[in-house]
Amino acid sequence: MNVSRRTSSRAAATRVALAGGIALSSVVLLSGTAFAHVSVQPEGEAAKGGYATVNIKVPNERDNASTVKLEVNFPLDHPLASVMPQPVPGWKAEVTKSKLSKPLELHGKKINEAVSKVTWTADGSKIGPGQFQQFPLSLGQLPEDVDQLVLKAIQTYDNKEVVRWIEEPKDGADEPQNPAPVLKLSAASGDHHGGGAAPSASASAGPDAKAGHDGKTGHDDKTGAHEEKTVTASSSSTDTTARILGVVGILVGIAGVAFGVLAGRRRSA
């Protein structure tokens, strides 16, 4: 009888441990997937009717291949007159424009074409396994009649694999397998310049070379940009830390349940 009890106890403990292992694997896999998408993140605000500096964040999802090309497409139903990439060492950027069916008016001038695509190609660099790369862009003038812009992206690896991040997320629905990067637009600001400066000769010099309304770079503008970056980085770090702690808590809970059941079975035996 005692032998039968011990056998039953061991079998139950094995089942609990197996269930815990499956739950652990699911948590780890899901947490890894959540960080693997190509995304777009504004520096500060991206206000309607204004200008903004954004980063296209590209993680490498593969263990045996490197990312060597990225293509980001811009919607022509809500065209942007100005899309300027900031130089990224080791990468070549190419801006493609397309004619508009309806001319766009900006600062009193009619614009017949707009940027439809920006392509970055590795030129002495690449995004290796376990790495990510950010590609900064200056965008404007942002539309005033929509709440977001969907920027469909295509990621290419050096083994010729192509991943299309083109599925538009829907409110209330599960996240698609390959979601497109989405830039959320905030309410229009009073100066119509959002979280970035209007395009100028200094825009391609980097985030610290933002110009004011008079075309000159001011100390206050630099300080404001630095504070915005600090807040954004802090928020991102806090969010990542919270997710990691949540995953750790779940794993500890699973281990505790398995240990408690096993100990209880042994005492009963």
mmCIF file of C-alpha atoms in Angstrom:
data_model
loop_
_atom_site.group_PDB
_atom_site.id
_atom_site.type_symbol
_atom_site.label_atom_id
_atom_site.label_comp_id
_atom_site.label_asym_id
_atom_site.label_seq_id
_atom_site.Cartn_x
_atom_site.Cartn_y
_atom_site.Cartn_z
ATOM 1 C CA MET A 1 0.000 0.000 0.000
ATOM 2 C CA ASN A 2 2.824 2.374 0.940
ATOM 3 C CA VAL A 3 4.593 1.605 -2.345
ATOM 4 C CA SER A 4 1.408 2.395 -4.258
ATOM 5 C CA ARG A 5 1.032 5.697 -2.403
ATOM 6 C CA ARG A 6 4.630 6.695 -3.090
ATOM 7 C CA THR A 7 4.231 5.834 -6.789
ATOM 8 C CA SER A 8 1.034 7.891 -7.011
ATOM 9 C CA SER A 9 2.704 10.786 -5.195
ATOM 10 C CA ARG A 10 5.681 10.772 -7.544
ATOM 11 C CA ALA A 11 3.399 10.653 -10.595
ATOM 12 C CA ALA A 12 1.404 13.644 -9.319
ATOM 13 C CA ALA A 13 4.582 15.594 -8.607
ATOM 14 C CA THR A 14 5.860 14.802 -12.104
ATOM 15 C CA ARG A 15 2.629 16.095 -13.644
ATOM 16 C CA VAL A 16 2.851 19.322 -11.629
ATOM 17 C CA ALA A 17 6.481 19.831 -12.614
ATOM 18 C CA LEU A 18 5.625 19.190 -16.270
ATOM 19 C CA ALA A 19 2.761 21.687 -16.165
ATOM 20 C CA GLY A 20 5.058 24.224 -14.533
ATOM 21 C CA GLY A 21 7.659 23.681 -17.241
ATOM 22 C CA ILE A 22 5.096 24.217 -19.989
ATOM 23 C CA ALA A 23 3.852 27.403 -18.328
ATOM 24 C CA LEU A 24 7.436 28.615 -17.925
ATOM 25 C CA SER A 25 8.190 28.011 -21.604
ATOM 26 C CA SER A 26 5.025 29.830 -22.660
ATOM 27 C CA VAL A 27 5.853 32.866 -20.524
ATOM 28 C CA VAL A 28 9.399 33.073 -21.836
ATOM 29 C CA LEU A 29 8.329 32.660 -25.460
ATOM 30 C CA LEU A 30 5.549 35.234 -25.183
ATOM 31 C CA SER A 31 7.751 37.772 -23.409
ATOM 32 C CA GLY A 32 10.429 37.368 -26.103
ATOM 33 C CA THR A 33 7.919 37.802 -28.921
ATOM 34 C CA ALA A 34 6.607 41.043 -27.426
ATOM 35 C CA PHE A 35 9.977 42.717 -27.913
ATOM 36 C CA ALA A 36 10.681 41.385 -31.422
ATOM 37 C CA HIS A 37 8.621 43.694 -33.626
ATOM 38 C CA VAL A 38 9.865 46.506 -35.831
ATOM 39 C CA SER A 39 8.403 49.644 -34.234
ATOM 40 C CA VAL A 40 8.362 53.445 -34.506
ATOM 41 C CA GLN A 41 8.995 55.595 -31.431
ATOM 42 C CA PRO A 42 8.782 59.429 -31.384
ATOM 43 C CA GLU A 43 11.253 61.587 -29.505
ATOM 44 C CA GLY A 44 8.885 63.626 -27.375
ATOM 45 C CA GLU A 45 5.500 64.211 -29.012
ATOM 46 C CA ALA A 46 4.303 63.665 -32.556
ATOM 47 C CA ALA A 47 1.571 66.314 -32.654
ATOM 48 C CA LYS A 48 -0.977 66.679 -35.423
ATOM 49 C CA GLY A 49 -0.061 69.422 -37.862
ATOM 50 C CA GLY A 50 3.500 69.621 -36.539
ATOM 51 C CA TYR A 51 6.924 68.105 -37.077
ATOM 52 C CA ALA A 52 8.541 65.252 -35.174
ATOM 53 C CA THR A 53 11.717 63.230 -34.885
ATOM 54 C CA VAL A 54 11.072 59.486 -34.688
ATOM 55 C CA ASN A 55 13.184 56.342 -34.447
ATOM 56 C CA ILE A 56 12.476 53.184 -36.430
ATOM 57 C CA LYS A 57 13.600 50.422 -34.050
ATOM 58 C CA VAL A 58 14.668 47.185 -35.764
ATOM 59 C CA PRO A 59 15.506 44.090 -33.655
ATOM 60 C CA ASN A 60 17.128 40.985 -35.145
ATOM 61 C CA GLU A 61 14.842 37.968 -34.629
ATOM 62 C CA ARG A 62 17.175 35.303 -35.996
ATOM 63 C CA ASP A 63 20.012 33.368 -34.352
ATOM 64 C CA ASN A 64 21.764 32.452 -37.595
ATOM 65 C CA ALA A 65 21.298 35.537 -39.835
ATOM 66 C CA SER A 66 21.843 39.300 -39.790
ATOM 67 C CA THR A 67 19.546 42.103 -40.958
ATOM 68 C CA VAL A 68 21.043 43.915 -43.949
ATOM 69 C CA LYS A 69 18.110 45.930 -45.312
ATOM 70 C CA LEU A 70 15.040 47.781 -44.080
ATOM 71 C CA GLU A 71 12.285 49.414 -46.133
ATOM 72 C CA VAL A 72 9.703 51.705 -44.511
ATOM 73 C CA ASN A 73 6.656 52.790 -46.526
ATOM 74 C CA PHE A 74 4.642 55.964 -45.913
ATOM 75 C CA PRO A 75 0.904 56.302 -46.639
ATOM 76 C CA LEU A 76 0.138 58.534 -49.633
ATOM 77 C CA ASP A 77 -3.477 59.070 -48.552
ATOM 78 C CA HIS A 78 -2.002 61.204 -45.741
ATOM 79 C CA PRO A 79 1.249 62.355 -47.391
ATOM 80 C CA LEU A 80 4.244 63.886 -45.642
ATOM 81 C CA ALA A 81 5.973 66.657 -47.566
ATOM 82 C CA SER A 82 9.209 66.207 -45.624
ATOM 83 C CA VAL A 83 10.851 62.927 -44.590
ATOM 84 C CA MET A 84 14.576 63.245 -43.862
ATOM 85 C CA PRO A 85 16.728 60.364 -42.564
ATOM 86 C CA GLN A 86 19.558 61.087 -40.161
ATOM 87 C CA PRO A 87 22.820 59.452 -41.296
ATOM 88 C CA VAL A 88 23.516 56.117 -39.583
ATOM 89 C CA PRO A 89 27.135 54.861 -39.720
ATOM 90 C CA GLY A 90 27.457 51.724 -41.830
ATOM 91 C CA TRP A 91 24.082 52.196 -43.559
ATOM 92 C CA LYS A 92 23.057 53.866 -46.813
ATOM 93 C CA ALA A 93 19.667 55.620 -46.889
ATOM 94 C CA GLU A 94 17.629 56.135 -50.058
ATOM 95 C CA VAL A 95 14.496 58.309 -50.162
ATOM 96 C CA THR A 96 11.843 57.506 -52.792
ATOM 97 C CA LYS A 97 9.156 60.029 -53.806
ATOM 98 C CA SER A 98 5.883 59.474 -55.664
ATOM 99 C CA LYS A 99 3.506 61.822 -57.440
ATOM 100 C CA LEU A 100 0.336 62.780 -55.589
ATOM 101 C CA SER A 101 -3.096 62.514 -57.169
ATOM 102 C CA LYS A 102 -4.047 65.620 -55.194
ATOM 103 C CA PRO A 103 -1.376 68.319 -54.633
ATOM 104 C CA LEU A 104 -0.405 69.049 -51.045
ATOM 105 C CA GLU A 105 -0.265 72.664 -49.845
ATOM 106 C CA LEU A 106 2.480 73.533 -47.354
ATOM 107 C CA HIS A 107 3.548 77.023 -46.276
ATOM 108 C CA GLY A 108 1.632 78.530 -49.180
ATOM 109 C CA LYS A 109 3.242 76.282 -51.784
ATOM 110 C CA LYS A 110 1.713 73.411 -53.721
ATOM 111 C CA ILE A 111 3.619 70.122 -53.574
ATOM 112 C CA ASN A 112 2.963 67.547 -56.283
ATOM 113 C CA GLU A 113 4.996 64.683 -54.812
ATOM 114 C CA ALA A 114 5.724 63.216 -51.394
ATOM 115 C CA VAL A 115 8.022 60.627 -49.853
ATOM 116 C CA SER A 116 6.554 57.141 -50.266
ATOM 117 C CA LYS A 117 9.476 55.048 -49.035
ATOM 118 C CA VAL A 118 12.820 55.172 -47.223
ATOM 119 C CA THR A 119 15.234 52.249 -47.660
ATOM 120 C CA TRP A 120 18.297 51.578 -45.511
ATOM 121 C CA THR A 121 20.878 49.151 -46.933
ATOM 122 C CA ALA A 122 23.873 47.819 -45.028
ATOM 123 C CA ASP A 123 27.077 49.518 -46.163
ATOM 124 C CA GLY A 124 29.771 48.067 -43.936
ATOM 125 C CA SER A 125 27.444 47.275 -41.036
ATOM 126 C CA LYS A 126 24.544 44.953 -40.152
ATOM 127 C CA ILE A 127 22.224 44.019 -37.298
ATOM 128 C CA GLY A 128 23.541 40.765 -35.865
ATOM 129 C CA PRO A 129 21.792 38.146 -33.689
ATOM 130 C CA GLY A 130 20.829 39.565 -30.306
ATOM 131 C CA GLN A 131 21.181 43.170 -31.539
ATOM 132 C CA PHE A 132 18.937 46.023 -32.654
ATOM 133 C CA GLN A 133 19.411 49.251 -34.596
ATOM 134 C CA GLN A 134 17.547 52.571 -34.597
ATOM 135 C CA PHE A 135 17.053 54.642 -37.751
ATOM 136 C CA PRO A 136 16.124 58.298 -36.973
ATOM 137 C CA LEU A 137 13.797 60.286 -39.209
ATOM 138 C CA SER A 138 12.544 63.873 -39.254
ATOM 139 C CA LEU A 139 8.873 63.928 -40.320
ATOM 140 C CA GLY A 140 6.482 66.732 -41.237
ATOM 141 C CA GLN A 141 4.095 68.231 -41.646
ATOM 142 C CA LEU A 142 2.054 65.586 -39.813
ATOM 143 C CA PRO A 143 -1.616 65.275 -40.863
ATOM 144 C CA GLU A 144 -4.325 66.846 -38.707
ATOM 145 C CA ASP A 145 -7.254 64.613 -39.685
ATOM 146 C CA VAL A 146 -5.976 61.226 -38.411
ATOM 147 C CA ASP A 147 -4.880 59.825 -35.042
ATOM 148 C CA GLN A 148 -2.099 57.594 -36.308
ATOM 149 C CA LEU A 149 0.112 56.735 -39.268
ATOM 150 C CA VAL A 150 0.764 53.123 -40.260
ATOM 151 C CA LEU A 151 4.308 52.729 -41.595
ATOM 152 C CA LYS A 152 4.559 49.313 -43.233
ATOM 153 C CA ALA A 153 8.081 47.861 -43.047
ATOM 154 C CA ILE A 154 9.990 45.098 -44.836
ATOM 155 C CA GLN A 155 13.035 43.535 -43.128
ATOM 156 C CA THR A 156 15.606 41.550 -45.128
ATOM 157 C CA TYR A 157 18.247 39.162 -43.737
ATOM 158 C CA ASP A 158 21.559 38.159 -45.299
ATOM 159 C CA ASN A 159 20.214 34.625 -45.872
ATOM 160 C CA LYS A 160 17.626 36.178 -48.265
ATOM 161 C CA GLU A 161 14.753 35.767 -45.793
ATOM 162 C CA VAL A 162 12.225 38.617 -45.943
ATOM 163 C CA VAL A 163 9.845 39.520 -43.088
ATOM 164 C CA ARG A 164 6.935 41.819 -43.964
ATOM 165 C CA TRP A 165 5.728 43.947 -41.051
ATOM 166 C CA ILE A 166 2.597 45.100 -42.868
ATOM 167 C CA GLU A 167 -0.421 43.867 -40.861
ATOM 168 C CA GLU A 168 -2.378 46.796 -39.432
ATOM 169 C CA PRO A 169 -3.410 46.286 -35.770
ATOM 170 C CA LYS A 170 -7.159 46.550 -35.109
ATOM 171 C CA ASP A 171 -8.761 47.922 -31.937
ATOM 172 C CA GLY A 172 -10.169 45.135 -29.764
ATOM 173 C CA ALA A 173 -8.500 42.391 -31.809
ATOM 174 C CA ASP A 174 -5.471 40.250 -31.022
ATOM 175 C CA GLU A 175 -2.142 41.587 -32.183
ATOM 176 C CA PRO A 176 -1.323 40.235 -35.664
ATOM 177 C CA GLN A 177 1.687 38.015 -36.196
ATOM 178 C CA ASN A 178 3.603 40.660 -38.155
ATOM 179 C CA PRO A 179 2.180 44.023 -37.028
ATOM 180 C CA ALA A 180 3.117 47.168 -38.939
ATOM 181 C CA PRO A 181 4.803 49.990 -36.988
ATOM 182 C CA VAL A 182 2.202 52.569 -35.909
ATOM 183 C CA LEU A 183 3.001 56.209 -35.095
ATOM 184 C CA LYS A 184 0.418 57.607 -32.657
ATOM 185 C CA LEU A 185 -0.330 61.306 -33.145
ATOM 186 C CA SER A 186 -1.106 63.567 -30.201
ATOM 187 C CA ALA A 187 -3.390 66.606 -30.153
ATOM 188 C CA ALA A 188 -2.234 69.601 -32.179
ATOM 189 C CA SER A 189 0.022 71.993 -30.304
ATOM 190 C CA GLY A 190 -0.234 75.776 -30.413
ATOM 191 C CA ASP A 191 2.928 76.315 -32.465
ATOM 192 C CA HIS A 192 2.160 73.412 -34.894
ATOM 193 C CA HIS A 193 5.643 72.006 -34.448
ATOM 194 C CA GLY A 194 4.901 69.012 -32.209
ATOM 195 C CA GLY A 195 7.888 67.330 -30.583
ATOM 196 C CA GLY A 196 10.417 68.273 -33.291
ATOM 197 C CA ALA A 197 11.544 71.285 -35.250
ATOM 198 C CA ALA A 198 10.507 72.235 -38.765
ATOM 199 C CA PRO A 199 12.834 70.889 -41.499
ATOM 200 C CA SER A 200 15.961 72.996 -41.886
ATOM 201 C CA ALA A 201 19.548 72.717 -43.044
ATOM 202 C CA SER A 202 20.541 71.522 -39.577
ATOM 203 C CA ALA A 203 17.950 68.712 -39.398
ATOM 204 C CA SER A 204 20.310 66.071 -40.814
ATOM 205 C CA ALA A 205 23.037 66.952 -38.324
ATOM 206 C CA GLY A 206 21.368 64.952 -35.546
ATOM 207 C CA PRO A 207 18.873 65.284 -32.672
ATOM 208 C CA ASP A 208 20.890 68.034 -30.898
ATOM 209 C CA ALA A 209 20.873 70.335 -33.929
ATOM 210 C CA LYS A 210 17.184 71.280 -33.822
ATOM 211 C CA ALA A 211 16.378 74.789 -35.014
ATOM 212 C CA GLY A 212 13.908 77.283 -33.524
ATOM 213 C CA HIS A 213 11.314 79.312 -35.383
ATOM 214 C CA ASP A 214 13.914 81.869 -36.496
ATOM 215 C CA GLY A 215 16.183 79.170 -37.980
ATOM 216 C CA LYS A 216 18.791 79.535 -35.192
ATOM 217 C CA THR A 217 19.756 76.867 -32.761
ATOM 218 C CA GLY A 218 19.017 77.997 -29.209
ATOM 219 C CA HIS A 219 20.274 76.762 -25.850
ATOM 220 C CA ASP A 220 16.728 76.361 -24.510
ATOM 221 C CA ASP A 221 15.751 74.151 -27.463
ATOM 222 C CA LYS A 222 18.718 71.879 -26.802
ATOM 223 C CA THR A 223 17.862 71.654 -23.103
ATOM 224 C CA GLY A 224 14.221 70.821 -23.871
ATOM 225 C CA ALA A 225 15.229 68.134 -26.351
ATOM 226 C CA HIS A 226 17.621 66.619 -23.808
ATOM 227 C CA GLU A 227 14.907 66.530 -21.135
ATOM 228 C CA GLU A 228 12.451 64.895 -23.555
ATOM 229 C CA LYS A 229 14.999 62.215 -24.439
ATOM 230 C CA THR A 230 15.733 61.586 -20.741
ATOM 231 C CA VAL A 231 12.028 61.166 -19.916
ATOM 232 C CA THR A 232 11.498 58.868 -22.916
ATOM 233 C CA ALA A 233 14.511 56.701 -22.047
ATOM 234 C CA SER A 234 13.443 56.524 -18.387
ATOM 235 C CA SER A 235 9.897 55.507 -19.333
ATOM 236 C CA SER A 236 11.180 52.814 -21.700
ATOM 237 C CA SER A 237 13.586 51.476 -19.080
ATOM 238 C CA THR A 238 10.846 51.411 -16.417
ATOM 239 C CA ASP A 239 8.465 49.554 -18.740
ATOM 240 C CA THR A 240 11.097 46.962 -19.640
ATOM 241 C CA THR A 241 12.050 46.468 -15.960
ATOM 242 C CA ALA A 242 8.392 45.989 -15.001
ATOM 243 C CA ARG A 243 7.930 43.331 -17.675
ATOM 244 C CA ILE A 244 11.046 41.471 -16.603
ATOM 245 C CA LEU A 245 10.024 41.566 -12.915
ATOM 246 C CA GLY A 246 6.550 40.324 -13.879
ATOM 247 C CA VAL A 247 8.021 37.357 -15.736
ATOM 248 C CA VAL A 248 10.367 36.571 -12.822
ATOM 249 C CA GLY A 249 7.418 36.716 -10.397
ATOM 250 C CA ILE A 250 5.426 34.258 -12.483
ATOM 251 C CA LEU A 251 8.374 31.842 -12.662
ATOM 252 C CA VAL A 252 8.930 32.013 -8.891
ATOM 253 C CA GLY A 253 5.219 31.367 -8.326
ATOM 254 C CA ILE A 254 5.245 28.317 -10.581
ATOM 255 C CA ALA A 255 8.318 26.909 -8.844
ATOM 256 C CA GLY A 256 6.711 27.515 -5.418
ATOM 257 C CA VAL A 257 3.512 25.674 -6.344
ATOM 258 C CA ALA A 258 5.442 22.710 -7.716
ATOM 259 C CA PHE A 259 7.646 22.521 -4.591
ATOM 260 C CA GLY A 260 4.648 22.810 -2.247
ATOM 261 C CA VAL A 261 2.723 20.007 -3.945
ATOM 262 C CA LEU A 262 5.761 17.763 -3.961
ATOM 263 C CA ALA A 263 6.480 18.409 -0.288
ATOM 264 C CA GLY A 264 2.843 17.759 0.647
ATOM 265 C CA ARG A 265 2.810 14.456 -1.195
ATOM 266 C CA ARG A 266 5.983 13.335 0.545
ATOM 267 C CA ARG A 267 4.555 14.181 4.001
ATOM 268 C CA SER A 268 1.364 12.232 3.184
ATOM 269 C CA ALA A 269 3.463 9.249 2.119
#
